[in-house]
Every structure is written in C-alpha cells, then in structure tokens.
XYZ file of C-alpha atoms in Angstrom:
346
model
C -7.952 16.087 -77.038
C -6.518 19.246 -78.583
C -3.091 20.572 -77.619
C -3.094 23.752 -75.532
C -1.308 26.557 -77.438
C 1.425 28.088 -75.267
C 2.910 31.541 -75.861
C 6.353 32.143 -74.329
C 7.040 35.768 -73.333
C 10.760 36.426 -72.997
C 12.898 39.525 -72.538
C 15.173 41.226 -70.045
C 14.343 42.467 -66.562
C 12.395 45.721 -66.824
C 11.546 45.404 -70.520
C 7.823 45.202 -69.755
C 6.851 41.514 -69.935
C 4.503 41.575 -66.946
C 2.813 44.753 -68.193
C 2.125 43.069 -71.528
C 0.652 39.976 -69.884
C -1.385 42.037 -67.433
C -2.986 43.980 -70.296
C -3.677 40.782 -72.226
C -5.441 39.210 -69.239
C -7.540 42.309 -68.695
C -8.559 42.168 -72.360
C -8.661 38.402 -72.905
C -11.821 38.507 -75.059
C -13.346 35.594 -73.190
C -10.318 33.303 -73.438
C -9.573 31.044 -70.487
C -5.877 31.747 -69.934
C -3.365 30.076 -67.616
C -0.170 31.957 -66.760
C 3.147 30.556 -65.533
C 5.341 33.281 -64.005
C 9.060 32.686 -63.468
C 9.326 35.212 -60.626
C 12.472 36.119 -58.691
C 12.564 36.802 -54.967
C 10.658 35.630 -51.908
C 7.554 37.739 -52.563
C 5.810 37.034 -55.846
C 5.213 40.669 -56.730
C 4.637 40.064 -60.438
C 2.483 37.034 -59.685
C 0.309 39.084 -57.333
C -0.153 41.757 -59.989
C -1.298 39.135 -62.474
C -3.669 37.522 -60.000
C -5.363 40.873 -59.525
C -6.277 41.025 -63.212
C -9.312 38.950 -62.088
C -9.418 36.611 -65.082
C -12.100 33.918 -65.032
C -13.676 35.763 -62.097
C -17.119 34.362 -62.755
C -15.823 30.803 -62.662
C -13.629 31.544 -59.629
C -10.545 30.197 -61.398
C -8.281 33.254 -61.431
C -6.008 32.100 -58.607
C -5.746 28.522 -59.888
C -4.818 29.761 -63.360
C -1.780 31.735 -62.139
C 1.272 29.610 -61.232
C 4.524 31.075 -59.889
C 7.863 29.284 -60.279
C 10.196 30.860 -57.726
C 13.175 28.514 -57.710
C 15.254 30.519 -60.153
C 15.967 30.670 -63.878
C 13.277 28.666 -65.667
C 15.526 27.193 -68.338
C 17.771 25.830 -65.556
C 14.947 24.275 -63.504
C 12.878 22.803 -66.344
C 12.896 19.217 -65.130
C 12.678 19.934 -61.394
C 9.885 22.511 -61.384
C 8.466 23.252 -64.826
C 7.627 19.659 -65.772
C 5.428 18.890 -62.728
C 3.766 22.303 -63.073
C 2.890 21.623 -66.709
C 1.622 18.154 -65.896
C -0.699 19.605 -63.262
C -2.016 22.260 -65.660
C -2.521 19.716 -68.427
C -4.818 17.737 -66.145
C -7.164 20.731 -66.480
C -6.655 21.400 -70.180
C -10.349 21.055 -70.980
C -10.801 24.200 -68.842
C -8.124 26.205 -70.700
C -7.974 27.862 -74.101
C -4.328 28.899 -74.016
C -1.333 29.402 -71.761
C 1.291 32.120 -71.262
C 4.758 31.546 -69.836
C 6.666 34.621 -68.650
C 10.349 33.745 -68.324
C 12.775 35.558 -66.059
C 15.150 38.076 -67.620
C 17.900 35.447 -67.517
C 16.181 32.478 -69.113
C 17.362 31.128 -72.455
C 14.186 30.472 -74.458
C 15.397 27.437 -76.402
C 15.874 24.963 -73.484
C 12.372 25.817 -72.307
C 10.884 25.198 -75.761
C 12.791 21.907 -76.015
C 10.891 20.681 -72.940
C 7.747 20.612 -75.082
C 9.271 17.665 -76.946
C 9.119 15.550 -73.805
C 6.480 12.785 -73.925
C 4.885 14.064 -70.720
C 4.131 17.427 -72.387
C 4.080 17.056 -76.176
C 0.751 15.251 -76.331
C -1.005 18.005 -74.379
C 0.664 21.307 -75.297
C 2.552 23.036 -78.109
C 4.522 26.265 -78.220
C 2.267 28.461 -80.324
C 4.889 31.214 -80.541
C 7.722 33.045 -78.789
C 7.326 36.787 -78.137
C 10.467 38.745 -77.243
C 9.940 42.047 -75.422
C 12.680 44.588 -76.206
C 13.450 47.840 -74.366
C 13.680 50.497 -77.084
C 15.085 53.136 -74.717
C 17.930 50.829 -73.683
C 18.856 50.131 -77.317
C 18.801 53.855 -78.085
C 21.290 54.295 -75.228
C 23.605 51.643 -76.668
C 22.576 48.874 -74.261
C 20.420 45.762 -74.598
C 19.061 46.020 -71.049
C 17.863 49.091 -69.190
C 19.680 48.428 -65.895
C 22.635 46.065 -66.164
C 23.360 46.140 -62.419
C 19.834 44.951 -61.633
C 20.112 42.150 -64.180
C 23.497 41.066 -62.829
C 22.066 41.117 -59.302
C 19.271 38.827 -60.466
C 21.840 36.560 -62.138
C 24.078 36.277 -59.097
C 21.249 35.732 -56.608
C 19.904 32.694 -58.471
C 21.533 29.557 -56.981
C 20.022 27.348 -59.700
C 21.441 29.297 -62.627
C 23.570 26.924 -64.694
C 24.706 29.318 -67.397
C 26.558 32.608 -67.157
C 25.735 33.872 -70.612
C 27.124 37.211 -71.811
C 24.233 39.656 -71.960
C 24.676 40.357 -75.668
C 24.608 36.639 -76.529
C 21.543 36.086 -74.353
C 19.834 38.912 -76.256
C 20.798 37.287 -79.567
C 19.242 34.019 -78.342
C 16.035 35.829 -77.407
C 15.840 37.385 -80.874
C 16.784 34.158 -82.681
C 13.892 32.298 -81.045
C 11.284 35.031 -81.577
C 8.155 34.825 -83.705
C 7.334 38.424 -82.794
C 9.265 41.312 -81.219
C 7.397 43.816 -79.047
C 9.254 47.113 -78.877
C 8.467 48.918 -75.616
C 9.200 52.473 -74.363
C 9.054 53.808 -77.926
C 7.586 57.059 -76.615
C 10.891 57.799 -74.879
C 13.000 57.896 -78.064
C 12.975 60.107 -81.139
C 11.436 59.016 -84.431
C 14.902 58.835 -85.986
C 16.169 56.613 -83.146
C 13.134 54.374 -83.489
C 13.702 53.956 -87.221
C 17.386 53.150 -86.636
C 16.599 50.578 -83.932
C 13.907 48.927 -86.048
C 16.244 48.692 -89.035
C 18.980 47.108 -86.894
C 16.593 44.594 -85.302
C 15.467 43.454 -88.748
C 19.067 42.450 -89.525
C 19.107 40.275 -86.376
C 15.776 38.512 -86.888
C 14.675 35.645 -89.093
C 12.869 36.604 -92.264
C 9.207 37.300 -91.607
C 9.496 38.104 -87.889
C 7.574 41.323 -87.277
C 8.506 44.197 -84.956
C 5.497 45.800 -83.261
C 5.658 48.986 -81.135
C 3.884 48.503 -77.807
C 2.829 51.386 -75.553
C 2.447 50.429 -71.861
C 1.722 46.809 -72.739
C -1.338 47.724 -74.795
C -1.434 45.162 -77.567
C -4.444 43.200 -78.793
C -4.436 39.479 -77.921
C -4.959 38.705 -81.607
C -1.388 39.903 -82.225
C 0.180 37.891 -79.385
C -1.764 34.660 -79.809
C -2.469 32.306 -82.677
C 0.934 31.953 -84.398
C 0.403 28.187 -84.810
C 4.176 27.919 -85.078
C 4.680 24.578 -83.253
C 8.059 26.002 -82.263
C 9.291 22.793 -80.624
C 9.088 21.051 -84.027
C 11.349 23.505 -85.885
C 14.039 24.542 -83.418
C 16.775 23.973 -86.003
C 15.722 27.238 -87.642
C 16.297 29.067 -84.340
C 20.039 28.775 -83.621
C 21.317 29.346 -80.101
C 24.761 30.206 -78.767
C 24.059 28.204 -75.663
C 22.417 24.865 -76.294
C 24.779 23.513 -73.636
C 26.665 25.384 -70.946
C 29.198 24.401 -68.333
C 28.302 25.147 -64.752
C 29.774 28.313 -63.284
C 30.420 29.437 -59.758
C 28.129 32.077 -58.307
C 28.765 35.171 -56.258
C 27.012 34.593 -52.952
C 27.341 38.293 -52.166
C 24.233 39.089 -54.216
C 21.023 38.459 -52.297
C 17.385 39.469 -51.978
C 15.846 40.884 -48.830
C 12.176 40.941 -47.854
C 10.776 43.740 -45.674
C 7.320 43.924 -44.114
C 5.934 47.061 -42.412
C 2.580 46.944 -40.638
C 1.893 50.667 -40.078
C 0.498 52.936 -42.813
C 3.168 54.817 -44.746
C 3.502 58.113 -46.557
C 4.733 57.127 -50.049
C 6.819 60.267 -50.596
C 8.611 59.710 -47.309
C 9.171 56.031 -48.100
C 10.544 56.808 -51.570
C 12.895 59.422 -50.115
C 14.092 56.929 -47.496
C 14.612 54.206 -50.099
C 16.610 56.583 -52.303
C 18.802 57.346 -49.315
C 19.254 53.630 -48.690
C 20.143 53.069 -52.353
C 22.776 55.789 -52.068
C 24.355 54.107 -49.024
C 23.802 50.414 -49.817
C 24.400 48.258 -52.891
C 20.680 48.001 -53.727
C 19.921 47.359 -57.406
C 16.167 46.734 -57.470
C 13.188 47.484 -55.216
C 9.641 46.257 -55.796
C 6.609 45.714 -53.669
C 3.230 46.846 -52.359
C 2.693 49.854 -50.061
C -0.002 50.463 -47.453
C -0.512 54.185 -48.004
C -1.895 56.141 -45.072
C -5.432 57.358 -45.705
C -5.844 55.509 -49.036
C -8.257 52.608 -49.627
C -6.136 51.310 -52.537
C -2.892 49.344 -52.587
C 0.105 51.044 -54.188
C 2.637 49.204 -56.337
C 6.179 50.555 -55.944
C 9.066 49.682 -58.265
C 12.605 51.046 -58.212
C 15.639 50.459 -60.421
C 18.742 52.206 -59.148
C 17.566 55.568 -57.821
C 14.547 55.749 -60.158
C 11.195 54.923 -58.544
C 7.731 54.568 -60.085
C 4.403 53.862 -58.420
C 0.719 53.393 -59.180
C -2.434 52.259 -57.362
C -3.585 48.902 -58.710
C -6.677 47.923 -56.654
C -8.548 48.422 -53.364
C -7.389 46.454 -50.362
C -9.522 43.365 -49.890
C -11.641 43.042 -46.780
C -10.005 39.759 -45.771
C -6.339 40.758 -46.284
C -3.976 42.449 -43.858
C -2.938 45.912 -44.971
C 0.845 45.961 -44.827
C 3.775 47.226 -46.864
C 5.804 44.393 -48.436
C 9.042 45.137 -50.267
C 11.715 43.013 -51.945
C 15.205 44.544 -52.207
C 17.798 42.934 -54.502
C 21.442 43.900 -54.128
C 24.853 42.973 -52.777
C 25.598 41.983 -49.147
C 22.247 43.287 -47.921
C 21.973 43.039 -44.134
C 18.311 42.724 -43.197
C 18.710 43.816 -39.572
C 20.823 46.825 -40.494
C 18.504 47.978 -43.275
C 15.380 47.467 -41.141
C 16.985 49.424 -38.322
C 17.984 52.195 -40.718
C 14.412 52.517 -42.002
C 13.133 52.599 -38.415
C 15.610 55.362 -37.499
C 14.461 57.431 -40.501
C 11.001 57.492 -38.982
C-alpha cells in the first residue's frame, strides 16, 4: 500500500498555524485529510475549531479524522502518545489521502520527523514536507514571537517538556527544517519592512526554500501539499541545535485554568471583565467559546495580554449545551479566586 504523505505545520504560538489548517480543510478540493493537533490546555479549543470545518461530512468521518494530543510538547511525547496515535491512523490509511500535524509552539520539528524512521511508521507514512509559519509583525518589531510571555507560560505549564530551548534557537530549528515558510500578518507591516524581513529570512533558509505571504490563512492546498520531500530520509541537510537536550526543571507556578459559565453572556462585558482580570492577575493567554446572549451562533474569543479578538464560527448545535468555556494560561492562577472575581463583576 502507498505511504500517506504527512505535512508538518510548525511555528510559534499565535503565528497562525490553526488558521492555515482551518482554511485548508475548508478548501480541501476533495482530499480526505486527517489532522493531528498538539493542543495545550484542558479544553481543546483549536481542535474544536478544526472539527467544525466539517471535512468528510458526507462520509461522517470529520470527528474521527481530527486527533488531539494534549499531553504537552509533541517532540517530547513522541513515543508515549504520538506513536500509538499514528499506528491507529495508519490502520485506516486506505480512507486517507494525506495527513497534517500541527505542532505546539514549543515543539522542535526534527525529533518529530525522526519518528517517521521508526519501523512502526515508516512503512505507512512519510513526511511530505515541513511548513513553518512565521509572524511577520513580530519580526518587524524585532522579535521572533508575537507574545513572549504567552509562549513562556506555555513552556512552563508543560510538565512533559524535556528541552528548555532559547527562543531564537528554536526559531532557527524551525527554519532549518522548513520546506516552505508562510509569512503571516504581512498586512500589518510596511512594504519596506516586508522586503527587509523576506531578505533576512532568505539568509537563514536552505537554498530553494520559498517564502510565501499568507493573508488570514488563505493559501491554496496545492502550495502546502505535494512536496514529495521524504524529509525523514534527508535530515542531515536540516541541522538542529538541539538533537539532544538535558532535562531541565520546570516552574510549577505557571498553570492553565478552565472556566465554564452556563448563563448567556454579553461579549463586551466579558471582554471588559477579562481585561480587568489581566490587569490584576498574571494571565498571559485567554481562549475559548462564548455563549452570547440573544445570538444563535457560537463566538470564539482569543486574548493575548490585554488584546482580545473574537468572531462567530458556527451556529450552536441542537444536541450541545450552550455554555461559555474559557482556558486561561498564566502564573499562580487561583481558580476559586478568579471565578469569584468574575461573579462579583456581574
């Protein structure tokens, strides 16, 4: 049987990986696609968004084709979680045309690709290509990641993380392994800044690796799929700073907190309350779904620092409970105190 081509989507937290995959699934041109999401936190927010893309709806396979790995950094849990997940998907490979793996913002791409050399995987799947999603606005501001505090919070809250890689070196690893770089948020920088960033990236990439601007994840699948690179067979051409890392201690002060609110909510009031909480608590990231009063559609809410964005993604389903579910990531978050504070605000 043929090997399933697997595209690895890597990049930092907030760069736009999920948006890219969501758009690809909504425009899959008839491909039967499986997605493995390396989500962080107790509520699989990104996984839920991908499930609602309704791929393979006619065959009823959309839920089965989306797999969430929630036990932390994927490159650090390859053997414990990724291997059995891949084996289960490969049992259904005659039903799949390709596969996408979205890594967390902390995952080193090379250890994940190396897993495709294992006998249990190599006969059934190959890494077709590695796509690195890069935040153009962050680079224009002199950073490699849009919100460093949020990324560090994600790092510290992952008990399975076995490497504490400097952010700049992790970024170099992501670029060194790339077959394609997607440059997001290009509309937020000037033309001169974009030219400067593109020129610098070219000096960091292997010869022949293309840089493609990507607006709101809108990129044709023909660009993301079909590299035929067999990446696992030529890893020597993709050097990494961190092929092996010593284990580091972790700061247990960073944690994630899940909130659930049954009553309908006014989104402007909720956003104002969350901004007030962010000002008083060490909250780095907020994401979730909101049950908006008087609206038949579910609202997606995402916050980084004191910046919040929202959009309506789909109608509430008849068989699901309408409730607001939020995940807060930060330092020393006290669930009872924060829940009580939100209740007092109302």
